[in-house]
Amino acid sequence: MTTIAVRTQEEEPTSPSKLQAAARQLGVVWSNTKARVGICILAFFVLVAIAAPLLAPYGASQNGFERNADATWAHWMGTTAAGEDVLSQLIYGARVSVLVGAVAGFLSTLVAVAIGLSWGYIRGWVAEVIGFIVNLFLVIPGLPLMIVIAAYLQNGGITVIIAVIVVTGWAWGARVLRSQTQSLRSRDFVTAAQFSGDGATRIVFREILPNMTSLIVGSFFGAATSAILAEAGLEFLGLGDSSIVSWGTILYWAQNSNALLTGQWILLFAPGLCIALLAMSLTLINFGVDAVSNPRLREGARRKKEAAA
């Protein structure tokens, strides 16, 4: 007599859903100490940017106070040369940096993904043309190019600054994604998709792209970090819109009013510290993203914990 083993529904292996896979990756990022610190710092600045009207004691451009006043109970960080509250400007300035970092980082990553994946998959003269364009943007120094474009389109507001950052900040990400695409295009699942008759667009964005999620997220954080620093630098040089309130414009007006000579060092130190902390938070989060894409980093961290225990 032969017995037929019937596997119950509970015993059947179930593949993890996309939500479970995303939760697992977020758990890996959160388990990294550096990434956890970066997430907390970034969350703080995002909350400050969202709740700026509730947190700021005065309006962003409200003046009429005593000029170049020292710190008092009414003005915790003093006032500017125009009679504006420094703390209120610092709180409202977080909105511009967070917005520029998010939008410019997203757009730069979007361009890098589209060009990098296409460049890595296709071959022939089209790939050569794309490679020439990418190498051209890599050879041209980014900062002088940003200064030239921003000076030509001066007083265009945040939109122009974001456009300048996107135009000059996508090339490195495209090259990194191109290398990974070339590695994945020779895998079996890509070959199977080619034999099944799938087009190049479907293979690139349905087969290859999902396997590069962690790399793309890391590229986004790197682009956002560069965007925040670039925006502050352009505003500090006076190539942006000096009428808005941002950390870069605070530095710009502090330089014009000789803040160090008048003893208003807080006008330079406070926005500079905020810019550094916001950029550092994104860099720290990238350590956790690297652990998702590189299992060796997770194994090394696990061994350190076991050795410490």
mmCIF file of C-alpha atoms in Angstrom:
data_model
loop_
_atom_site.group_PDB
_atom_site.id
_atom_site.type_symbol
_atom_site.label_atom_id
_atom_site.label_comp_id
_atom_site.label_asym_id
_atom_site.label_seq_id
_atom_site.Cartn_x
_atom_site.Cartn_y
_atom_site.Cartn_z
ATOM 1 C CA MET A 1 0.000 0.000 0.000
ATOM 2 C CA THR A 2 1.358 3.357 -0.930
ATOM 3 C CA THR A 3 0.722 6.405 1.112
ATOM 4 C CA ILE A 4 0.433 9.768 -0.430
ATOM 5 C CA ALA A 5 1.760 12.578 1.698
ATOM 6 C CA VAL A 6 -0.558 15.523 1.475
ATOM 7 C CA ARG A 7 0.968 18.822 2.357
ATOM 8 C CA THR A 8 -1.442 21.052 4.155
ATOM 9 C CA GLN A 9 -1.861 24.672 3.341
ATOM 10 C CA GLU A 10 -0.081 25.659 6.540
ATOM 11 C CA GLU A 11 2.983 23.620 5.573
ATOM 12 C CA GLU A 12 3.327 25.152 2.103
ATOM 13 C CA PRO A 13 6.143 27.653 1.927
ATOM 14 C CA THR A 14 4.855 31.104 1.364
ATOM 15 C CA SER A 15 6.989 33.737 -0.301
ATOM 16 C CA PRO A 16 7.294 36.985 1.635
ATOM 17 C CA SER A 17 5.188 39.837 0.348
ATOM 18 C CA LYS A 18 6.625 43.140 -0.802
ATOM 19 C CA LEU A 19 5.479 44.762 2.430
ATOM 20 C CA GLN A 20 7.280 42.149 4.521
ATOM 21 C CA ALA A 21 10.422 42.516 2.420
ATOM 22 C CA ALA A 22 10.330 46.301 2.841
ATOM 23 C CA ALA A 23 9.798 45.940 6.593
ATOM 24 C CA ARG A 24 12.765 43.567 6.775
ATOM 25 C CA GLN A 25 14.989 46.032 4.937
ATOM 26 C CA LEU A 26 13.872 48.883 7.179
ATOM 27 C CA GLY A 27 14.715 46.684 10.159
ATOM 28 C CA VAL A 28 18.228 46.190 8.794
ATOM 29 C CA VAL A 29 18.648 49.958 8.388
ATOM 30 C CA TRP A 30 17.286 50.653 11.882
ATOM 31 C CA SER A 31 19.596 48.030 13.435
ATOM 32 C CA ASN A 32 22.597 50.060 12.303
ATOM 33 C CA THR A 33 23.572 52.481 15.071
ATOM 34 C CA LYS A 34 24.808 55.205 12.732
ATOM 35 C CA ALA A 35 21.694 54.991 10.582
ATOM 36 C CA ARG A 36 19.478 55.129 13.678
ATOM 37 C CA VAL A 37 21.163 58.365 14.799
ATOM 38 C CA GLY A 38 20.801 59.794 11.289
ATOM 39 C CA ILE A 39 17.104 58.921 11.132
ATOM 40 C CA CYS A 40 16.480 60.678 14.467
ATOM 41 C CA ILE A 41 18.315 63.824 13.345
ATOM 42 C CA LEU A 42 16.522 63.869 9.992
ATOM 43 C CA ALA A 43 13.131 63.339 11.650
ATOM 44 C CA PHE A 44 13.851 66.286 13.964
ATOM 45 C CA PHE A 45 14.570 68.666 11.069
ATOM 46 C CA VAL A 46 11.567 67.434 9.090
ATOM 47 C CA LEU A 47 9.276 68.040 12.065
ATOM 48 C CA VAL A 48 10.779 71.503 12.591
ATOM 49 C CA ALA A 49 10.193 72.335 8.917
ATOM 50 C CA ILE A 50 6.583 71.140 9.022
ATOM 51 C CA ALA A 51 5.717 72.826 12.319
ATOM 52 C CA ALA A 52 7.727 76.030 11.694
ATOM 53 C CA PRO A 53 4.714 78.391 12.098
ATOM 54 C CA LEU A 54 3.955 76.791 15.471
ATOM 55 C CA LEU A 55 7.531 76.676 16.749
ATOM 56 C CA ALA A 56 8.852 80.047 15.592
ATOM 57 C CA PRO A 57 8.181 82.849 18.092
ATOM 58 C CA TYR A 58 7.976 85.452 15.299
ATOM 59 C CA GLY A 59 7.456 85.583 11.556
ATOM 60 C CA ALA A 60 10.232 84.638 9.169
ATOM 61 C CA SER A 61 10.695 88.196 7.843
ATOM 62 C CA GLN A 62 9.204 90.107 10.779
ATOM 63 C CA ASN A 63 11.489 93.025 11.610
ATOM 64 C CA GLY A 64 11.168 96.127 13.720
ATOM 65 C CA PHE A 65 13.134 94.758 16.655
ATOM 66 C CA GLU A 66 16.370 96.186 17.979
ATOM 67 C CA ARG A 67 19.156 95.654 15.471
ATOM 68 C CA ASN A 68 22.188 93.466 16.250
ATOM 69 C CA ALA A 69 20.797 92.753 19.716
ATOM 70 C CA ASP A 70 22.368 90.095 21.912
ATOM 71 C CA ALA A 71 20.503 87.051 23.169
ATOM 72 C CA THR A 72 17.635 87.893 25.543
ATOM 73 C CA TRP A 73 14.523 86.121 26.815
ATOM 74 C CA ALA A 74 12.559 87.738 23.984
ATOM 75 C CA HIS A 75 15.134 86.778 21.347
ATOM 76 C CA TRP A 76 17.024 83.649 22.379
ATOM 77 C CA MET A 77 19.627 84.007 19.615
ATOM 78 C CA GLY A 78 19.541 87.762 19.231
ATOM 79 C CA THR A 79 18.511 89.754 16.183
ATOM 80 C CA THR A 80 20.029 90.462 12.783
ATOM 81 C CA ALA A 81 21.248 93.738 11.322
ATOM 82 C CA ALA A 82 17.762 94.222 9.850
ATOM 83 C CA GLY A 83 16.049 93.707 13.215
ATOM 84 C CA GLU A 84 14.811 90.142 12.582
ATOM 85 C CA ASP A 85 14.682 87.345 15.129
ATOM 86 C CA VAL A 86 17.511 84.855 14.460
ATOM 87 C CA LEU A 87 15.773 81.836 15.987
ATOM 88 C CA SER A 88 12.646 82.354 13.889
ATOM 89 C CA GLN A 89 14.699 82.623 10.712
ATOM 90 C CA LEU A 90 16.622 79.491 11.661
ATOM 91 C CA ILE A 91 13.386 77.517 12.151
ATOM 92 C CA TYR A 92 11.821 78.734 8.898
ATOM 93 C CA GLY A 93 15.100 78.155 7.055
ATOM 94 C CA ALA A 94 14.769 74.409 7.668
ATOM 95 C CA ARG A 95 11.858 74.351 5.209
ATOM 96 C CA VAL A 96 14.000 75.401 2.252
ATOM 97 C CA SER A 97 16.857 72.994 2.974
ATOM 98 C CA VAL A 98 14.547 70.012 3.523
ATOM 99 C CA LEU A 99 12.505 70.884 0.415
ATOM 100 C CA VAL A 100 15.556 71.349 -1.811
ATOM 101 C CA GLY A 101 17.184 68.178 -0.502
ATOM 102 C CA ALA A 102 14.069 66.083 -1.090
ATOM 103 C CA VAL A 103 13.042 67.483 -4.489
ATOM 104 C CA ALA A 104 16.497 67.904 -6.011
ATOM 105 C CA GLY A 105 17.633 64.540 -4.639
ATOM 106 C CA PHE A 106 14.575 62.808 -6.075
ATOM 107 C CA LEU A 107 14.876 64.436 -9.500
ATOM 108 C CA SER A 108 18.635 63.800 -9.704
ATOM 109 C CA THR A 109 18.095 60.158 -8.779
ATOM 110 C CA LEU A 110 15.273 59.859 -11.315
ATOM 111 C CA VAL A 111 17.506 61.141 -14.111
ATOM 112 C CA ALA A 112 20.388 58.940 -12.947
ATOM 113 C CA VAL A 113 18.162 55.839 -12.879
ATOM 114 C CA ALA A 114 16.724 56.458 -16.349
ATOM 115 C CA ILE A 115 20.115 57.143 -17.940
ATOM 116 C CA GLY A 116 22.167 54.664 -15.910
ATOM 117 C CA LEU A 117 19.892 51.678 -16.527
ATOM 118 C CA SER A 118 19.480 52.469 -20.216
ATOM 119 C CA TRP A 119 23.215 53.012 -20.616
ATOM 120 C CA GLY A 120 24.038 49.744 -18.884
ATOM 121 C CA TYR A 121 21.570 47.592 -20.809
ATOM 122 C CA ILE A 122 21.703 48.750 -24.414
ATOM 123 C CA ARG A 123 24.740 48.421 -26.638
ATOM 124 C CA GLY A 124 26.010 49.981 -29.821
ATOM 125 C CA TRP A 125 26.352 53.591 -30.871
ATOM 126 C CA VAL A 126 23.529 54.748 -28.585
ATOM 127 C CA ALA A 127 25.473 53.537 -25.541
ATOM 128 C CA GLU A 128 28.565 55.325 -26.850
ATOM 129 C CA VAL A 129 26.661 58.609 -27.182
ATOM 130 C CA ILE A 130 25.217 58.287 -23.664
ATOM 131 C CA GLY A 131 28.674 57.441 -22.323
ATOM 132 C CA PHE A 132 30.143 60.541 -23.977
ATOM 133 C CA ILE A 133 27.486 62.783 -22.420
ATOM 134 C CA VAL A 134 27.918 61.261 -18.956
ATOM 135 C CA ASN A 135 31.704 61.512 -19.101
ATOM 136 C CA LEU A 136 31.376 65.117 -20.255
ATOM 137 C CA PHE A 137 29.342 66.003 -17.156
ATOM 138 C CA LEU A 138 31.801 64.102 -14.978
ATOM 139 C CA VAL A 139 34.814 65.956 -16.383
ATOM 140 C CA ILE A 140 33.300 69.434 -16.006
ATOM 141 C CA PRO A 141 33.773 70.677 -12.397
ATOM 142 C CA GLY A 142 30.383 70.735 -10.724
ATOM 143 C CA LEU A 143 30.734 73.841 -8.544
ATOM 144 C CA PRO A 144 31.955 76.231 -11.282
ATOM 145 C CA LEU A 145 29.232 74.930 -13.599
ATOM 146 C CA MET A 146 26.587 75.540 -10.926
ATOM 147 C CA ILE A 147 27.917 79.045 -10.319
ATOM 148 C CA VAL A 148 27.865 79.909 -14.032
ATOM 149 C CA ILE A 149 24.328 78.582 -14.566
ATOM 150 C CA ALA A 150 22.987 80.154 -11.364
ATOM 151 C CA ALA A 151 24.600 83.506 -12.197
ATOM 152 C CA TYR A 152 23.030 83.448 -15.672
ATOM 153 C CA LEU A 153 19.602 82.597 -14.224
ATOM 154 C CA GLN A 154 19.938 84.780 -11.141
ATOM 155 C CA ASN A 155 16.909 85.637 -8.982
ATOM 156 C CA GLY A 156 14.956 82.719 -10.349
ATOM 157 C CA GLY A 157 14.035 81.443 -6.899
ATOM 158 C CA ILE A 158 14.235 77.951 -5.466
ATOM 159 C CA THR A 159 13.020 76.421 -8.741
ATOM 160 C CA VAL A 160 16.130 77.592 -10.597
ATOM 161 C CA ILE A 161 18.420 76.379 -7.805
ATOM 162 C CA ILE A 162 16.792 72.936 -7.877
ATOM 163 C CA ALA A 163 17.100 72.826 -11.677
ATOM 164 C CA VAL A 164 20.777 73.775 -11.508
ATOM 165 C CA ILE A 165 21.468 71.082 -8.895
ATOM 166 C CA VAL A 166 19.634 68.435 -10.937
ATOM 167 C CA VAL A 167 21.470 69.330 -14.163
ATOM 168 C CA THR A 168 24.870 69.101 -12.488
ATOM 169 C CA GLY A 169 24.260 66.269 -10.017
ATOM 170 C CA TRP A 170 23.033 63.177 -11.881
ATOM 171 C CA ALA A 171 26.173 61.928 -13.631
ATOM 172 C CA TRP A 172 27.863 60.070 -10.758
ATOM 173 C CA GLY A 173 24.706 58.184 -9.877
ATOM 174 C CA ALA A 174 24.201 57.216 -13.525
ATOM 175 C CA ARG A 175 27.687 55.734 -13.749
ATOM 176 C CA VAL A 176 27.230 53.671 -10.576
ATOM 177 C CA LEU A 177 23.852 52.343 -11.736
ATOM 178 C CA ARG A 178 25.255 51.559 -15.157
ATOM 179 C CA SER A 179 27.935 49.301 -13.630
ATOM 180 C CA GLN A 180 25.353 47.388 -11.593
ATOM 181 C CA THR A 181 23.057 47.076 -14.616
ATOM 182 C CA GLN A 182 25.847 45.553 -16.679
ATOM 183 C CA SER A 183 26.380 43.011 -13.910
ATOM 184 C CA LEU A 184 22.684 42.081 -13.733
ATOM 185 C CA ARG A 185 22.021 41.917 -17.480
ATOM 186 C CA SER A 186 23.974 38.647 -17.709
ATOM 187 C CA ARG A 187 21.919 36.910 -15.001
ATOM 188 C CA ASP A 188 19.656 33.969 -15.777
ATOM 189 C CA PHE A 189 16.376 35.773 -15.041
ATOM 190 C CA VAL A 190 17.241 38.475 -17.583
ATOM 191 C CA THR A 191 18.156 35.858 -20.178
ATOM 192 C CA ALA A 192 14.855 34.069 -19.526
ATOM 193 C CA ALA A 193 12.952 37.327 -19.998
ATOM 194 C CA GLN A 194 14.743 37.927 -23.286
ATOM 195 C CA PHE A 195 13.863 34.458 -24.579
ATOM 196 C CA SER A 196 10.237 34.953 -23.546
ATOM 197 C CA GLY A 197 10.028 37.938 -25.887
ATOM 198 C CA ASP A 198 9.981 40.795 -23.373
ATOM 199 C CA GLY A 199 11.075 44.171 -24.685
ATOM 200 C CA ALA A 200 14.094 46.091 -23.449
ATOM 201 C CA THR A 201 12.000 48.617 -21.536
ATOM 202 C CA ARG A 202 10.129 45.905 -19.639
ATOM 203 C CA ILE A 203 13.317 44.001 -18.833
ATOM 204 C CA VAL A 204 15.089 47.106 -17.553
ATOM 205 C CA PHE A 205 12.280 48.483 -15.399
ATOM 206 C CA ARG A 206 10.515 45.250 -14.382
ATOM 207 C CA GLU A 207 13.373 42.777 -14.026
ATOM 208 C CA ILE A 208 16.570 44.740 -13.330
ATOM 209 C CA LEU A 209 15.249 47.806 -11.487
ATOM 210 C CA PRO A 210 13.677 45.932 -8.498
ATOM 211 C CA ASN A 211 17.051 44.296 -7.787
ATOM 212 C CA MET A 212 18.722 47.709 -7.393
ATOM 213 C CA THR A 213 16.394 49.256 -4.813
ATOM 214 C CA SER A 214 18.967 49.654 -2.050
ATOM 215 C CA LEU A 215 21.514 51.108 -4.475
ATOM 216 C CA ILE A 216 18.968 53.614 -5.777
ATOM 217 C CA VAL A 217 17.972 54.627 -2.249
ATOM 218 C CA GLY A 218 21.621 55.142 -1.381
ATOM 219 C CA SER A 219 22.041 57.227 -4.518
ATOM 220 C CA PHE A 220 19.055 59.355 -3.454
ATOM 221 C CA PHE A 221 20.548 60.109 -0.034
ATOM 222 C CA GLY A 222 23.866 61.011 -1.625
ATOM 223 C CA ALA A 223 22.163 63.314 -4.135
ATOM 224 C CA ALA A 224 20.047 64.922 -1.399
ATOM 225 C CA THR A 225 23.169 65.594 0.679
ATOM 226 C CA SER A 226 24.897 67.251 -2.272
ATOM 227 C CA ALA A 227 21.759 69.272 -3.017
ATOM 228 C CA ILE A 228 21.535 70.658 0.529
ATOM 229 C CA LEU A 229 25.183 71.720 0.509
ATOM 230 C CA ALA A 230 24.920 73.153 -3.017
ATOM 231 C CA GLU A 231 21.813 75.193 -2.175
ATOM 232 C CA ALA A 232 23.469 76.655 0.909
ATOM 233 C CA GLY A 233 26.617 77.457 -1.070
ATOM 234 C CA LEU A 234 24.760 79.184 -3.909
ATOM 235 C CA GLU A 235 22.639 81.200 -1.481
ATOM 236 C CA PHE A 236 25.747 82.168 0.494
ATOM 237 C CA LEU A 237 27.397 83.430 -2.696
ATOM 238 C CA GLY A 238 24.320 85.538 -3.443
ATOM 239 C CA LEU A 239 23.364 83.550 -6.552
ATOM 240 C CA GLY A 240 19.940 82.576 -5.253
ATOM 241 C CA ASP A 241 16.897 84.528 -4.177
ATOM 242 C CA SER A 242 18.076 86.657 -1.261
ATOM 243 C CA SER A 243 14.491 87.607 -0.379
ATOM 244 C CA ILE A 244 13.620 84.117 0.914
ATOM 245 C CA VAL A 245 14.583 82.871 4.348
ATOM 246 C CA SER A 246 16.945 79.917 4.293
ATOM 247 C CA TRP A 247 20.101 78.901 6.090
ATOM 248 C CA GLY A 248 22.123 79.999 3.063
ATOM 249 C CA THR A 249 20.571 83.472 2.960
ATOM 250 C CA ILE A 250 21.162 83.859 6.721
ATOM 251 C CA LEU A 251 24.858 83.267 6.041
ATOM 252 C CA TYR A 252 24.726 85.651 3.073
ATOM 253 C CA TRP A 253 23.237 88.553 5.033
ATOM 254 C CA ALA A 254 25.504 87.824 8.006
ATOM 255 C CA GLN A 255 28.518 88.155 5.742
ATOM 256 C CA ASN A 256 27.214 91.405 4.230
ATOM 257 C CA SER A 257 26.615 92.898 7.682
ATOM 258 C CA ASN A 258 30.067 91.851 8.984
ATOM 259 C CA ALA A 259 28.538 89.717 11.707
ATOM 260 C CA LEU A 260 31.889 88.604 13.094
ATOM 261 C CA LEU A 261 33.093 92.192 13.506
ATOM 262 C CA THR A 262 29.926 93.138 15.396
ATOM 263 C CA GLY A 263 30.108 90.049 17.623
ATOM 264 C CA GLN A 264 27.110 88.292 16.001
ATOM 265 C CA TRP A 265 28.946 84.996 15.566
ATOM 266 C CA ILE A 266 25.692 83.101 16.146
ATOM 267 C CA LEU A 267 24.502 84.244 12.680
ATOM 268 C CA LEU A 268 27.274 82.160 11.118
ATOM 269 C CA PHE A 269 27.564 79.341 13.619
ATOM 270 C CA ALA A 270 23.870 78.393 13.986
ATOM 271 C CA PRO A 271 22.927 77.989 10.273
ATOM 272 C CA GLY A 272 26.284 76.385 9.519
ATOM 273 C CA LEU A 273 25.717 73.832 12.279
ATOM 274 C CA CYS A 274 22.198 73.076 11.023
ATOM 275 C CA ILE A 275 23.460 72.537 7.472
ATOM 276 C CA ALA A 276 26.198 70.234 8.730
ATOM 277 C CA LEU A 277 23.818 68.216 10.930
ATOM 278 C CA LEU A 278 21.221 67.785 8.179
ATOM 279 C CA ALA A 279 23.846 66.660 5.655
ATOM 280 C CA MET A 280 25.438 64.375 8.264
ATOM 281 C CA SER A 281 22.082 62.729 9.022
ATOM 282 C CA LEU A 282 21.673 61.677 5.386
ATOM 283 C CA THR A 283 25.238 60.376 5.310
ATOM 284 C CA LEU A 284 24.657 58.324 8.456
ATOM 285 C CA ILE A 285 21.461 56.832 7.017
ATOM 286 C CA ASN A 286 23.494 55.759 3.998
ATOM 287 C CA PHE A 287 25.519 53.439 6.269
ATOM 288 C CA GLY A 288 22.352 51.491 6.991
ATOM 289 C CA VAL A 289 21.390 51.447 3.310
ATOM 290 C CA ASP A 290 24.833 50.041 2.477
ATOM 291 C CA ALA A 291 24.198 47.233 4.971
ATOM 292 C CA VAL A 292 21.035 46.302 3.044
ATOM 293 C CA SER A 293 22.875 46.006 -0.265
ATOM 294 C CA ASN A 294 26.036 44.445 1.182
ATOM 295 C CA PRO A 295 25.396 41.452 3.494
ATOM 296 C CA ARG A 296 29.072 41.402 4.515
ATOM 297 C CA LEU A 297 28.556 44.636 6.444
ATOM 298 C CA ARG A 298 25.725 42.987 8.406
ATOM 299 C CA GLU A 299 27.892 39.972 9.141
ATOM 300 C CA GLY A 300 30.723 42.211 10.333
ATOM 301 C CA ALA A 301 28.379 44.138 12.643
ATOM 302 C CA ARG A 302 26.940 40.893 13.989
ATOM 303 C CA ARG A 303 30.414 39.543 14.739
ATOM 304 C CA LYS A 304 31.323 42.716 16.596
ATOM 305 C CA LYS A 305 28.204 42.406 18.754
ATOM 306 C CA GLU A 306 28.961 38.742 19.482
ATOM 307 C CA ALA A 307 32.556 39.582 20.382
ATOM 308 C CA ALA A 308 31.409 42.380 22.672
ATOM 309 C CA ALA A 309 28.893 40.057 24.332
#
